[in-house]
XYZ file of C-alpha atoms in Angstrom:
114
model
C -2.570 111.083 103.718
C 1.037 110.430 102.900
C 2.803 112.989 100.751
C 4.135 111.617 97.457
C 7.592 112.908 98.162
C 11.095 111.633 97.664
C 13.506 111.770 100.572
C 15.154 115.216 100.318
C 18.172 114.094 102.370
C 21.096 112.979 100.235
C 22.435 109.676 101.509
C 26.050 110.076 102.616
C 28.211 108.712 105.415
C 27.530 111.919 107.347
C 23.730 111.764 107.062
C 23.720 108.026 107.812
C 25.802 108.633 110.948
C 23.365 111.331 112.039
C 20.467 108.968 111.322
C 22.253 106.250 113.306
C 22.501 108.489 116.370
C 18.823 109.345 116.100
C 17.927 105.670 115.633
C 20.057 104.605 118.605
C 18.445 107.130 120.940
C 14.840 106.916 119.700
C 14.214 103.601 117.915
C 16.676 100.880 118.951
C 14.913 100.091 122.222
C 11.947 98.715 120.298
C 13.290 97.943 116.796
C 16.656 96.390 117.700
C 20.186 97.686 118.054
C 23.655 96.680 116.893
C 23.457 93.625 119.179
C 20.309 92.280 117.525
C 16.605 92.143 118.208
C 14.820 93.875 121.060
C 12.991 91.538 123.408
C 11.146 94.617 124.666
C 9.929 95.393 121.144
C 9.016 91.785 120.505
C 6.821 91.828 123.609
C 4.433 94.399 122.086
C 1.148 93.250 120.572
C 1.541 93.380 117.699
C 5.333 92.953 117.981
C 7.426 95.788 116.597
C 9.343 95.111 113.382
C 12.935 94.146 114.168
C 14.972 96.110 111.632
C 18.293 94.706 112.827
C 17.228 91.143 112.034
C 17.149 91.804 108.296
C 13.530 92.965 108.233
C 14.132 96.445 106.867
C 10.903 97.958 105.516
C 10.588 98.183 101.753
C 7.925 100.870 101.902
C 8.567 104.102 100.030
C 10.485 106.674 102.069
C 7.437 108.953 102.307
C 5.402 106.179 103.973
C 8.120 105.579 106.579
C 8.433 109.315 107.167
C 4.703 109.537 107.807
C 4.729 106.537 110.160
C 7.587 108.023 112.180
C 6.093 111.520 112.227
C 2.498 110.519 112.990
C 2.941 107.195 114.781
C 1.017 104.059 113.967
C -2.494 103.636 115.266
C -3.310 100.551 117.368
C 0.381 99.885 118.114
C 2.955 101.248 120.538
C 4.554 103.405 117.816
C 4.512 107.026 119.037
C 4.370 110.106 116.846
C 7.819 111.700 116.681
C 6.695 114.649 114.551
C 6.648 117.012 117.528
C 9.882 115.679 119.018
C 12.095 115.506 115.924
C 12.598 117.961 113.122
C 11.455 116.974 109.648
C 15.033 116.659 108.383
C 15.894 114.390 111.323
C 13.006 112.095 110.421
C 14.256 111.903 106.815
C 17.740 110.984 108.126
C 16.158 108.252 110.246
C 14.364 106.929 107.167
C 17.659 106.871 105.244
C 19.432 105.003 108.020
C 16.652 102.448 108.480
C 16.491 101.727 104.744
C 20.302 101.226 104.557
C 20.647 99.358 107.857
C 21.492 96.029 106.234
C 23.747 97.596 103.604
C 25.694 100.320 105.400
C 28.829 101.775 103.818
C 31.992 100.373 105.501
C 32.820 103.504 107.511
C 29.277 103.737 108.864
C 29.066 99.991 109.520
C 32.236 100.217 111.616
C 30.722 102.917 113.836
C 27.482 100.926 114.076
C 29.372 97.826 115.277
C 31.141 99.816 118.007
C 28.108 101.850 118.988
C 27.443 105.512 118.232
């Protein structure tokens, strides 16, 4: 079950930058990085969603949190709940949801690479 919970992390440049670092080291290899889609991620069956190609999930934050924490059955998505702290997962959710609409200061860091 997914908790009916709002993201407790306040979206700010600082939390988005922290989420970006987490995304770059844990997610970009499959879901795309600042250079675009991940051919590795696209080779999965089913292919992983490519967040950097404009396909940012519109699911509620709590659903994304649960998918990151518990993984996704019948896919290559691992469960990060034992590897990342809960607050880190919420920061990842914030970054993923804002990926196509990053504030200018964060977008600049994203373009250069964290």
